[in-house]
């Protein structure tokens, strides 16, 4: 994780607005399993930029759960290794 809060926000926006879009343009099939693709599956939105059908709503929820578990594990590991005081 990043130490600088501004850098963390910039990286997050950069991922969602640029990197993920570029990845989906290069490999459209992977778009179903990105965070944005999972959000589209959970919401029931029909995309025009992702190749093939989206997974069902429950699968999109499981993808979100997977991203959440990984992020929480990384955050827990980083916070244990760093001195908070």
C-alpha positions as a Markdown table, in Angstrom:
| # | Residue | x | y | z |
|---|---|---|---|---|
| 1 | Unk | 0.0 | 0.0 | 0.0 |
| 2 | Unk | 1.1 | 3.6 | -0.5 |
| 3 | Unk | 2.2 | 5.8 | 2.3 |
| 4 | Unk | 1.0 | 9.0 | 0.7 |
| 5 | Unk | -2.8 | 9.4 | 0.7 |
| 6 | Unk | -2.9 | 11.7 | -2.4 |
| 7 | Unk | -0.8 | 9.1 | -4.3 |
| 8 | Unk | -3.2 | 6.4 | -3.3 |
| 9 | Unk | -6.2 | 8.3 | -4.6 |
| 10 | Unk | -4.4 | 9.2 | -7.8 |
| 11 | Unk | -3.4 | 5.5 | -8.4 |
| 12 | Unk | -7.0 | 4.4 | -7.7 |
| 13 | Unk | -8.5 | 6.9 | -10.1 |
| 14 | Unk | -5.8 | 6.0 | -12.6 |
| 15 | Unk | -6.7 | 2.3 | -12.4 |
| 16 | Unk | -10.4 | 2.8 | -12.8 |
| 17 | Unk | -10.3 | 5.5 | -15.5 |
| 18 | Unk | -7.3 | 4.5 | -17.6 |
| 19 | Unk | -5.6 | 1.2 | -16.8 |
| 20 | Unk | -8.7 | -0.9 | -16.5 |
| 21 | Unk | -10.1 | 0.6 | -19.7 |
| 22 | Unk | -6.9 | -0.1 | -21.6 |
| 23 | Unk | -6.8 | -3.6 | -20.3 |
| 24 | Unk | -10.4 | -4.3 | -21.4 |
| 25 | Unk | -9.6 | -2.8 | -24.9 |
| 26 | Unk | -6.6 | -5.1 | -25.3 |
| 27 | Unk | -8.2 | -8.2 | -23.8 |
| 28 | Unk | -12.0 | -7.8 | -23.9 |
| 29 | Unk | -12.7 | -11.2 | -22.3 |
| 30 | Unk | -11.0 | -10.2 | -19.0 |
| 31 | Unk | -13.4 | -7.2 | -18.6 |
| 32 | Unk | -16.0 | -9.5 | -17.1 |
| 33 | Unk | -13.7 | -10.1 | -14.1 |
| 34 | Unk | -12.4 | -6.6 | -13.4 |
| 35 | Unk | -13.9 | -4.6 | -10.6 |
| 36 | Unk | -16.0 | -2.5 | -13.1 |
| 37 | Unk | -17.1 | -5.7 | -14.8 |
| 38 | Unk | -18.2 | -7.2 | -11.5 |
| 39 | Unk | -20.1 | -4.0 | -10.7 |
| 40 | Unk | -21.9 | -4.2 | -14.0 |
| 41 | Unk | -22.8 | -7.8 | -13.3 |
| 42 | Unk | -24.1 | -7.1 | -9.8 |
| 43 | Unk | -26.2 | -4.1 | -11.1 |
| 44 | Unk | -27.6 | -6.0 | -14.1 |
| 45 | Unk | -26.3 | -3.3 | -16.5 |
| 46 | Unk | -25.8 | -4.5 | -20.1 |
| 47 | Unk | -22.4 | -3.4 | -21.3 |
| 48 | Unk | -21.3 | -2.8 | -24.8 |
| 49 | Unk | -17.6 | -2.7 | -24.1 |
| 50 | Unk | -17.1 | -6.3 | -22.8 |
| 51 | Unk | -16.8 | -9.3 | -25.0 |
| 52 | Unk | -19.4 | -12.0 | -24.2 |
| 53 | Unk | -22.1 | -12.1 | -21.6 |
| 54 | Unk | -21.5 | -10.9 | -18.0 |
| 55 | Unk | -21.5 | -13.5 | -15.2 |
| 56 | Unk | -24.7 | -13.8 | -13.1 |
| 57 | Unk | -25.3 | -11.3 | -10.3 |
| 58 | Unk | -24.1 | -13.8 | -7.6 |
| 59 | Unk | -20.8 | -14.4 | -9.5 |
| 60 | Unk | -20.2 | -10.6 | -9.7 |
| 61 | Unk | -20.8 | -10.4 | -5.9 |
| 62 | Unk | -18.3 | -13.2 | -5.4 |
| 63 | Unk | -15.7 | -11.4 | -7.5 |
| 64 | Unk | -16.3 | -8.3 | -5.4 |
| 65 | Unk | -15.9 | -10.4 | -2.3 |
| 66 | Unk | -12.6 | -11.7 | -3.6 |
| 67 | Unk | -11.3 | -8.3 | -4.3 |
| 68 | Unk | -12.3 | -7.2 | -0.8 |
| 69 | Unk | -10.7 | -10.1 | 0.9 |
| 70 | Unk | -7.4 | -9.6 | -1.0 |
| 71 | Unk | -7.4 | -5.8 | -0.2 |
| 72 | Unk | -8.2 | -6.4 | 3.5 |
| 73 | Unk | -5.4 | -9.0 | 3.7 |
| 74 | Unk | -2.9 | -6.7 | 2.1 |
| 75 | Unk | -4.0 | -3.8 | 4.3 |
| 76 | Unk | -3.7 | -6.0 | 7.4 |
| 77 | Unk | -0.3 | -7.2 | 6.5 |
| 78 | Unk | 1.0 | -3.7 | 5.7 |
| 79 | Unk | -0.5 | -2.2 | 8.9 |
| 80 | Unk | 1.1 | -4.9 | 11.0 |
| 81 | Unk | 4.5 | -4.3 | 9.4 |
| 82 | Unk | 4.4 | -0.5 | 9.9 |
| 83 | Unk | 4.5 | 1.4 | 13.1 |
| 84 | Unk | 1.3 | 3.4 | 13.4 |
| 85 | Unk | 2.4 | 5.6 | 16.3 |
